[in-house]
Short mmCIF file of N, CA, C and O in Angstrom, two decimals:
data_model
loop_
_atom_site.label_atom_id
_atom_site.label_comp_id
_atom_site.label_asym_id
_atom_site.label_seq_id
_atom_site.Cartn_x
_atom_site.Cartn_y
_atom_site.Cartn_z
N MET A 122 -11.62 -51.95 39.40
CA MET A 122 -11.71 -53.18 38.63
C MET A 122 -10.73 -54.18 39.23
O MET A 122 -9.58 -53.87 39.46
N ALA A 123 -11.17 -55.36 39.47
CA ALA A 123 -10.31 -56.40 40.02
C ALA A 123 -9.26 -56.78 39.00
O ALA A 123 -9.48 -56.70 37.80
N VAL A 124 -8.12 -57.22 39.48
CA VAL A 124 -7.03 -57.58 38.58
C VAL A 124 -7.45 -58.72 37.67
O VAL A 124 -7.15 -58.73 36.49
N ASP A 125 -8.16 -59.73 38.21
CA ASP A 125 -8.60 -60.85 37.38
C ASP A 125 -9.46 -60.35 36.23
O ASP A 125 -9.34 -60.82 35.11
N THR A 126 -10.34 -59.40 36.50
CA THR A 126 -11.19 -58.83 35.46
C THR A 126 -10.35 -58.05 34.47
O THR A 126 -10.56 -58.13 33.27
N ALA A 127 -9.37 -57.31 34.98
CA ALA A 127 -8.49 -56.55 34.09
C ALA A 127 -7.73 -57.49 33.18
O ALA A 127 -7.54 -57.21 32.00
N LEU A 128 -7.31 -58.63 33.69
CA LEU A 128 -6.59 -59.60 32.88
C LEU A 128 -7.50 -60.15 31.79
O LEU A 128 -7.11 -60.24 30.63
N ALA A 129 -8.73 -60.48 32.14
CA ALA A 129 -9.66 -61.04 31.16
C ALA A 129 -10.06 -60.01 30.11
O ALA A 129 -10.28 -60.35 28.96
N ASP A 130 -10.15 -58.74 30.52
CA ASP A 130 -10.59 -57.69 29.62
C ASP A 130 -9.46 -57.03 28.84
O ASP A 130 -9.71 -56.21 27.98
N ALA A 131 -8.23 -57.40 29.12
CA ALA A 131 -7.10 -56.76 28.45
C ALA A 131 -7.17 -57.03 26.95
O ALA A 131 -7.38 -58.16 26.52
N ASP A 132 -7.00 -55.96 26.16
CA ASP A 132 -7.13 -56.12 24.72
C ASP A 132 -5.80 -56.18 24.00
O ASP A 132 -5.75 -56.26 22.78
N SER A 133 -4.71 -56.14 24.72
CA SER A 133 -3.41 -56.25 24.09
C SER A 133 -2.50 -57.13 24.95
O SER A 133 -2.74 -57.33 26.14
N GLU A 134 -1.49 -57.65 24.32
CA GLU A 134 -0.54 -58.50 25.06
C GLU A 134 0.13 -57.70 26.18
O GLU A 134 0.30 -58.20 27.28
N ALA A 135 0.49 -56.46 25.91
CA ALA A 135 1.12 -55.63 26.93
C ALA A 135 0.19 -55.40 28.11
O ALA A 135 0.61 -55.45 29.26
N ALA A 136 -1.09 -55.17 27.83
CA ALA A 136 -2.05 -54.95 28.91
C ALA A 136 -2.25 -56.22 29.72
O ALA A 136 -2.34 -56.18 30.95
N ARG A 137 -2.28 -57.39 29.05
CA ARG A 137 -2.40 -58.66 29.77
C ARG A 137 -1.18 -58.90 30.63
O ARG A 137 -1.29 -59.34 31.77
N ASP A 138 0.01 -58.60 30.09
CA ASP A 138 1.24 -58.77 30.87
C ASP A 138 1.23 -57.89 32.10
O ASP A 138 1.59 -58.31 33.20
N ALA A 139 0.81 -56.64 31.94
CA ALA A 139 0.77 -55.72 33.07
C ALA A 139 -0.22 -56.20 34.13
O ALA A 139 0.07 -56.16 35.32
N ALA A 140 -1.38 -56.67 33.71
CA ALA A 140 -2.38 -57.16 34.66
C ALA A 140 -1.87 -58.41 35.37
O ALA A 140 -2.06 -58.58 36.57
N LEU A 141 -1.19 -59.28 34.63
CA LEU A 141 -0.65 -60.49 35.23
C LEU A 141 0.44 -60.16 36.25
O LEU A 141 0.46 -60.74 37.34
N LEU A 142 1.30 -59.22 35.93
CA LEU A 142 2.36 -58.84 36.86
C LEU A 142 1.79 -58.30 38.17
O LEU A 142 2.36 -58.50 39.23
N LYS A 143 0.66 -57.63 38.09
CA LYS A 143 0.05 -57.10 39.31
C LYS A 143 -0.49 -58.21 40.21
O LYS A 143 -0.66 -58.02 41.40
N GLN A 144 -0.76 -59.39 39.64
CA GLN A 144 -1.26 -60.51 40.44
C GLN A 144 -0.14 -61.21 41.19
O GLN A 144 -0.38 -61.89 42.16
N VAL A 145 1.08 -61.08 40.70
CA VAL A 145 2.21 -61.77 41.31
C VAL A 145 2.49 -61.19 42.69
O VAL A 145 2.53 -59.99 42.86
N GLN A 146 2.63 -62.07 43.66
CA GLN A 146 2.97 -61.63 45.01
C GLN A 146 4.49 -61.56 45.11
O GLN A 146 5.16 -62.55 45.37
N TRP A 147 5.05 -60.42 44.84
CA TRP A 147 6.50 -60.27 44.86
C TRP A 147 7.02 -60.47 46.27
O TRP A 147 6.45 -59.95 47.23
N PRO A 148 8.10 -61.20 46.40
CA PRO A 148 8.67 -61.43 47.72
C PRO A 148 9.43 -60.23 48.26
O PRO A 148 9.84 -60.20 49.40
N TYR A 149 9.63 -59.23 47.44
CA TYR A 149 10.43 -58.09 47.86
C TYR A 149 9.57 -57.10 48.64
O TYR A 149 8.56 -56.62 48.13
N PRO A 150 9.94 -56.80 49.87
CA PRO A 150 9.07 -56.01 50.75
C PRO A 150 9.16 -54.49 50.58
O PRO A 150 8.49 -53.77 51.29
N VAL A 151 9.98 -54.01 49.68
CA VAL A 151 10.14 -52.57 49.52
C VAL A 151 9.39 -52.11 48.28
O VAL A 151 9.54 -52.66 47.21
N GLY A 152 8.57 -51.08 48.46
CA GLY A 152 7.88 -50.49 47.32
C GLY A 152 6.59 -51.20 46.95
O GLY A 152 6.19 -52.17 47.56
N SER A 153 5.95 -50.66 45.93
CA SER A 153 4.70 -51.19 45.40
C SER A 153 4.79 -51.27 43.89
O SER A 153 5.49 -50.47 43.27
N ALA A 154 4.07 -52.21 43.32
CA ALA A 154 4.08 -52.36 41.87
C ALA A 154 3.59 -51.08 41.21
O ALA A 154 2.65 -50.43 41.67
N ASP A 155 4.25 -50.71 40.13
CA ASP A 155 3.88 -49.55 39.31
C ASP A 155 4.03 -48.20 40.02
O ASP A 155 3.44 -47.22 39.59
N VAL A 156 4.78 -48.16 41.12
CA VAL A 156 4.98 -46.91 41.84
C VAL A 156 6.48 -46.66 41.95
O VAL A 156 7.20 -47.47 42.55
N PRO A 157 6.99 -45.57 41.37
CA PRO A 157 8.42 -45.29 41.48
C PRO A 157 8.84 -45.11 42.94
O PRO A 157 8.08 -44.62 43.76
N TRP A 158 10.06 -45.54 43.24
CA TRP A 158 10.56 -45.41 44.61
C TRP A 158 10.84 -43.95 44.95
O TRP A 158 11.36 -43.19 44.14
N GLY A 159 10.51 -43.61 46.19
CA GLY A 159 10.84 -42.30 46.73
C GLY A 159 11.98 -42.46 47.74
O GLY A 159 12.61 -43.50 47.84
N GLU A 160 12.21 -41.42 48.50
CA GLU A 160 13.30 -41.45 49.49
C GLU A 160 13.10 -42.53 50.55
O GLU A 160 14.05 -43.18 50.96
N GLU A 161 11.87 -42.74 50.99
CA GLU A 161 11.60 -43.76 52.02
C GLU A 161 11.93 -45.16 51.51
O GLU A 161 12.56 -45.95 52.21
N GLU A 162 11.53 -45.46 50.27
CA GLU A 162 11.83 -46.78 49.70
C GLU A 162 13.33 -46.97 49.52
O GLU A 162 13.87 -48.05 49.78
N ARG A 163 14.02 -45.92 49.09
CA ARG A 163 15.48 -46.01 48.95
C ARG A 163 16.15 -46.26 50.31
O ARG A 163 17.08 -47.05 50.42
N ARG A 164 15.66 -45.58 51.34
CA ARG A 164 16.21 -45.76 52.68
C ARG A 164 15.99 -47.19 53.16
O ARG A 164 16.90 -47.83 53.69
N LEU A 165 14.78 -47.73 52.94
CA LEU A 165 14.50 -49.10 53.35
C LEU A 165 15.36 -50.10 52.59
O LEU A 165 15.89 -51.05 53.16
N TRP A 166 15.51 -49.88 51.28
CA TRP A 166 16.34 -50.79 50.49
C TRP A 166 17.78 -50.76 50.98
O TRP A 166 18.42 -51.80 51.16
N PHE A 167 18.31 -49.56 51.22
CA PHE A 167 19.70 -49.44 51.67
C PHE A 167 19.89 -50.11 53.02
O PHE A 167 20.89 -50.80 53.24
N ALA A 168 18.93 -49.95 53.91
CA ALA A 168 19.03 -50.58 55.23
C ALA A 168 19.04 -52.10 55.09
O ALA A 168 19.85 -52.79 55.73
N ARG A 169 18.19 -52.65 54.26
CA ARG A 169 18.17 -54.10 54.06
C ARG A 169 19.47 -54.58 53.42
O ARG A 169 20.01 -55.62 53.77
N ALA A 170 19.97 -53.82 52.46
CA ALA A 170 21.16 -54.24 51.72
C ALA A 170 22.42 -54.17 52.58
O ALA A 170 23.33 -54.97 52.41
N THR A 171 22.47 -53.22 53.50
CA THR A 171 23.71 -53.02 54.27
C THR A 171 23.65 -53.57 55.69
O THR A 171 24.69 -53.76 56.30
N LEU A 172 22.47 -53.83 56.21
CA LEU A 172 22.36 -54.28 57.59
C LEU A 172 22.07 -55.77 57.71
O LEU A 172 21.53 -56.24 58.70
N GLY A 173 22.40 -56.54 56.69
CA GLY A 173 22.27 -57.98 56.79
C GLY A 173 20.90 -58.53 56.51
O GLY A 173 20.56 -59.61 56.98
N GLY A 174 20.11 -57.84 55.72
CA GLY A 174 18.82 -58.39 55.32
C GLY A 174 19.03 -59.63 54.46
O GLY A 174 20.16 -59.95 54.08
N PRO A 175 17.96 -60.35 54.15
CA PRO A 175 18.11 -61.56 53.34
C PRO A 175 18.72 -61.23 51.98
O PRO A 175 18.38 -60.24 51.36
N LYS A 176 19.62 -62.05 51.56
CA LYS A 176 20.30 -61.86 50.28
C LYS A 176 19.83 -62.92 49.29
O LYS A 176 19.59 -64.05 49.66
N ARG A 177 19.73 -62.53 48.04
CA ARG A 177 19.41 -63.51 47.00
C ARG A 177 20.69 -64.21 46.60
O ARG A 177 21.77 -63.64 46.64
N SER A 178 20.57 -65.46 46.22
CA SER A 178 21.72 -66.24 45.83
C SER A 178 21.49 -66.82 44.44
O SER A 178 20.60 -67.65 44.25
N TYR A 179 22.27 -66.39 43.48
CA TYR A 179 22.17 -66.93 42.13
C TYR A 179 22.44 -68.42 42.15
O TYR A 179 21.76 -69.20 41.47
N GLN A 180 23.42 -68.83 42.93
CA GLN A 180 23.76 -70.26 43.03
C GLN A 180 22.55 -71.07 43.49
O GLN A 180 22.19 -72.07 42.88
N ALA A 181 21.91 -70.63 44.58
CA ALA A 181 20.78 -71.38 45.14
C ALA A 181 19.49 -71.20 44.32
O ALA A 181 18.76 -72.17 44.10
N ASN A 182 19.22 -69.98 43.88
CA ASN A 182 17.95 -69.70 43.21
C ASN A 182 17.92 -70.09 41.75
O ASN A 182 16.85 -70.31 41.20
N VAL A 183 19.08 -70.16 41.10
CA VAL A 183 19.10 -70.45 39.67
C VAL A 183 19.90 -71.71 39.37
O VAL A 183 19.37 -72.68 38.84
N VAL A 184 21.19 -71.70 39.70
CA VAL A 184 22.07 -72.79 39.28
C VAL A 184 21.63 -74.13 39.86
O VAL A 184 21.48 -75.11 39.11
N GLU A 185 21.40 -74.20 41.14
CA GLU A 185 21.02 -75.47 41.76
C GLU A 185 19.67 -75.96 41.25
O GLU A 185 19.49 -77.16 41.00
N ARG A 186 18.73 -75.05 41.07
CA ARG A 186 17.41 -75.46 40.56
C ARG A 186 17.51 -75.93 39.11
O ARG A 186 16.89 -76.92 38.72
N LEU A 187 18.27 -75.22 38.30
CA LEU A 187 18.43 -75.60 36.91
C LEU A 187 19.13 -76.96 36.80
O LEU A 187 18.73 -77.81 36.01
N ASN A 188 20.16 -77.17 37.60
CA ASN A 188 20.85 -78.46 37.59
C ASN A 188 19.93 -79.59 38.02
O ASN A 188 19.98 -80.69 37.45
N ALA A 189 19.07 -79.34 38.99
CA ALA A 189 18.13 -80.37 39.44
C ALA A 189 17.16 -80.75 38.33
O ALA A 189 16.86 -81.93 38.11
N VAL A 190 16.67 -79.75 37.60
CA VAL A 190 15.76 -80.03 36.49
C VAL A 190 16.51 -80.79 35.40
O VAL A 190 16.00 -81.77 34.85
N ALA A 191 17.72 -80.35 35.09
CA ALA A 191 18.50 -81.01 34.03
C ALA A 191 18.77 -82.46 34.37
O ALA A 191 18.72 -83.33 33.50
N GLU A 192 19.06 -82.75 35.63
CA GLU A 192 19.37 -84.12 36.05
C GLU A 192 18.14 -85.01 36.11
O GLU A 192 18.24 -86.23 36.00
N SER A 193 16.97 -84.43 36.28
CA SER A 193 15.77 -85.25 36.47
C SER A 193 14.87 -85.32 35.24
O SER A 193 13.83 -85.96 35.27
N SER A 194 15.28 -84.70 34.14
CA SER A 194 14.40 -84.64 32.98
C SER A 194 15.12 -85.05 31.70
O SER A 194 16.05 -84.38 31.27
N ASP A 195 14.66 -86.14 31.11
CA ASP A 195 15.21 -86.55 29.82
C ASP A 195 14.89 -85.52 28.75
O ASP A 195 15.71 -85.23 27.88
N PHE A 196 13.68 -84.96 28.81
CA PHE A 196 13.28 -83.94 27.84
C PHE A 196 14.25 -82.77 27.87
O PHE A 196 14.72 -82.30 26.84
N PHE A 197 14.57 -82.31 29.08
CA PHE A 197 15.47 -81.16 29.22
C PHE A 197 16.82 -81.48 28.60
O PHE A 197 17.34 -80.70 27.81
N SER A 198 17.39 -82.62 28.96
CA SER A 198 18.73 -82.95 28.47
C SER A 198 18.77 -83.18 26.97
O SER A 198 19.79 -82.98 26.33
N LYS A 199 17.65 -83.60 26.37
CA LYS A 199 17.60 -83.80 24.93
C LYS A 199 17.46 -82.49 24.16
O LYS A 199 17.89 -82.39 23.01
N HIS A 200 16.85 -81.48 24.77
CA HIS A 200 16.54 -80.25 24.05
C HIS A 200 17.33 -79.02 24.48
O HIS A 200 17.31 -78.02 23.77
N PHE A 201 17.98 -79.09 25.62
CA PHE A 201 18.69 -77.93 26.13
C PHE A 201 20.09 -78.29 26.58
O PHE A 201 20.36 -79.43 26.95
N GLU A 202 20.95 -77.30 26.57
CA GLU A 202 22.31 -77.47 27.07
C GLU A 202 22.59 -76.32 28.04
O GLU A 202 22.34 -75.16 27.72
N VAL A 203 23.07 -76.64 29.20
CA VAL A 203 23.41 -75.62 30.18
C VAL A 203 24.85 -75.20 29.93
O VAL A 203 25.76 -76.03 29.94
N VAL A 204 25.04 -73.91 29.66
CA VAL A 204 26.38 -73.39 29.42
C VAL A 204 26.61 -72.14 30.26
O VAL A 204 25.67 -71.40 30.54
N GLU A 205 27.83 -71.91 30.66
CA GLU A 205 28.18 -70.68 31.37
C GLU A 205 28.55 -69.66 30.31
O GLU A 205 29.43 -69.89 29.49
N TYR A 206 27.87 -68.53 30.31
CA TYR A 206 28.15 -67.52 29.29
C TYR A 206 28.74 -66.24 29.89
O TYR A 206 29.02 -65.28 29.19
N GLY A 207 28.95 -66.22 31.16
CA GLY A 207 29.55 -65.07 31.81
C GLY A 207 29.79 -65.32 33.27
O GLY A 207 29.30 -66.32 33.83
N ARG A 208 30.56 -64.47 33.90
CA ARG A 208 30.86 -64.64 35.31
C ARG A 208 31.14 -63.26 35.92
O ARG A 208 31.82 -62.45 35.32
N LEU A 209 30.58 -63.04 37.09
CA LEU A 209 30.85 -61.80 37.83
C LEU A 209 31.96 -62.07 38.84
O LEU A 209 32.02 -63.14 39.43
N SER A 210 32.80 -61.09 39.03
CA SER A 210 33.92 -61.29 39.94
C SER A 210 33.79 -60.41 41.18
O SER A 210 34.64 -59.56 41.45
N HIS A 211 32.73 -60.59 41.91
CA HIS A 211 32.58 -59.83 43.16
C HIS A 211 32.24 -60.72 44.31
O HIS A 211 31.96 -61.84 44.27
#
């Protein structure tokens, strides 16, 4: 059954969410959706993490994008407030 058909035929919110998640093209190259990682996936992840593979940046992926939206949207600034609620020290 095609994912689009599964999404249309899903009879519960959880089933629709699962079908929708399968349509997302995840940028992460290790593993497959709905399949637990085995030793090979762990080895690939460790190699990427320790040998200089691409790193995600909270600053670039979240903070800068959120600030750009906040600065460019009157709706956002009227209805939302950006606050720091925690900080990691690593």
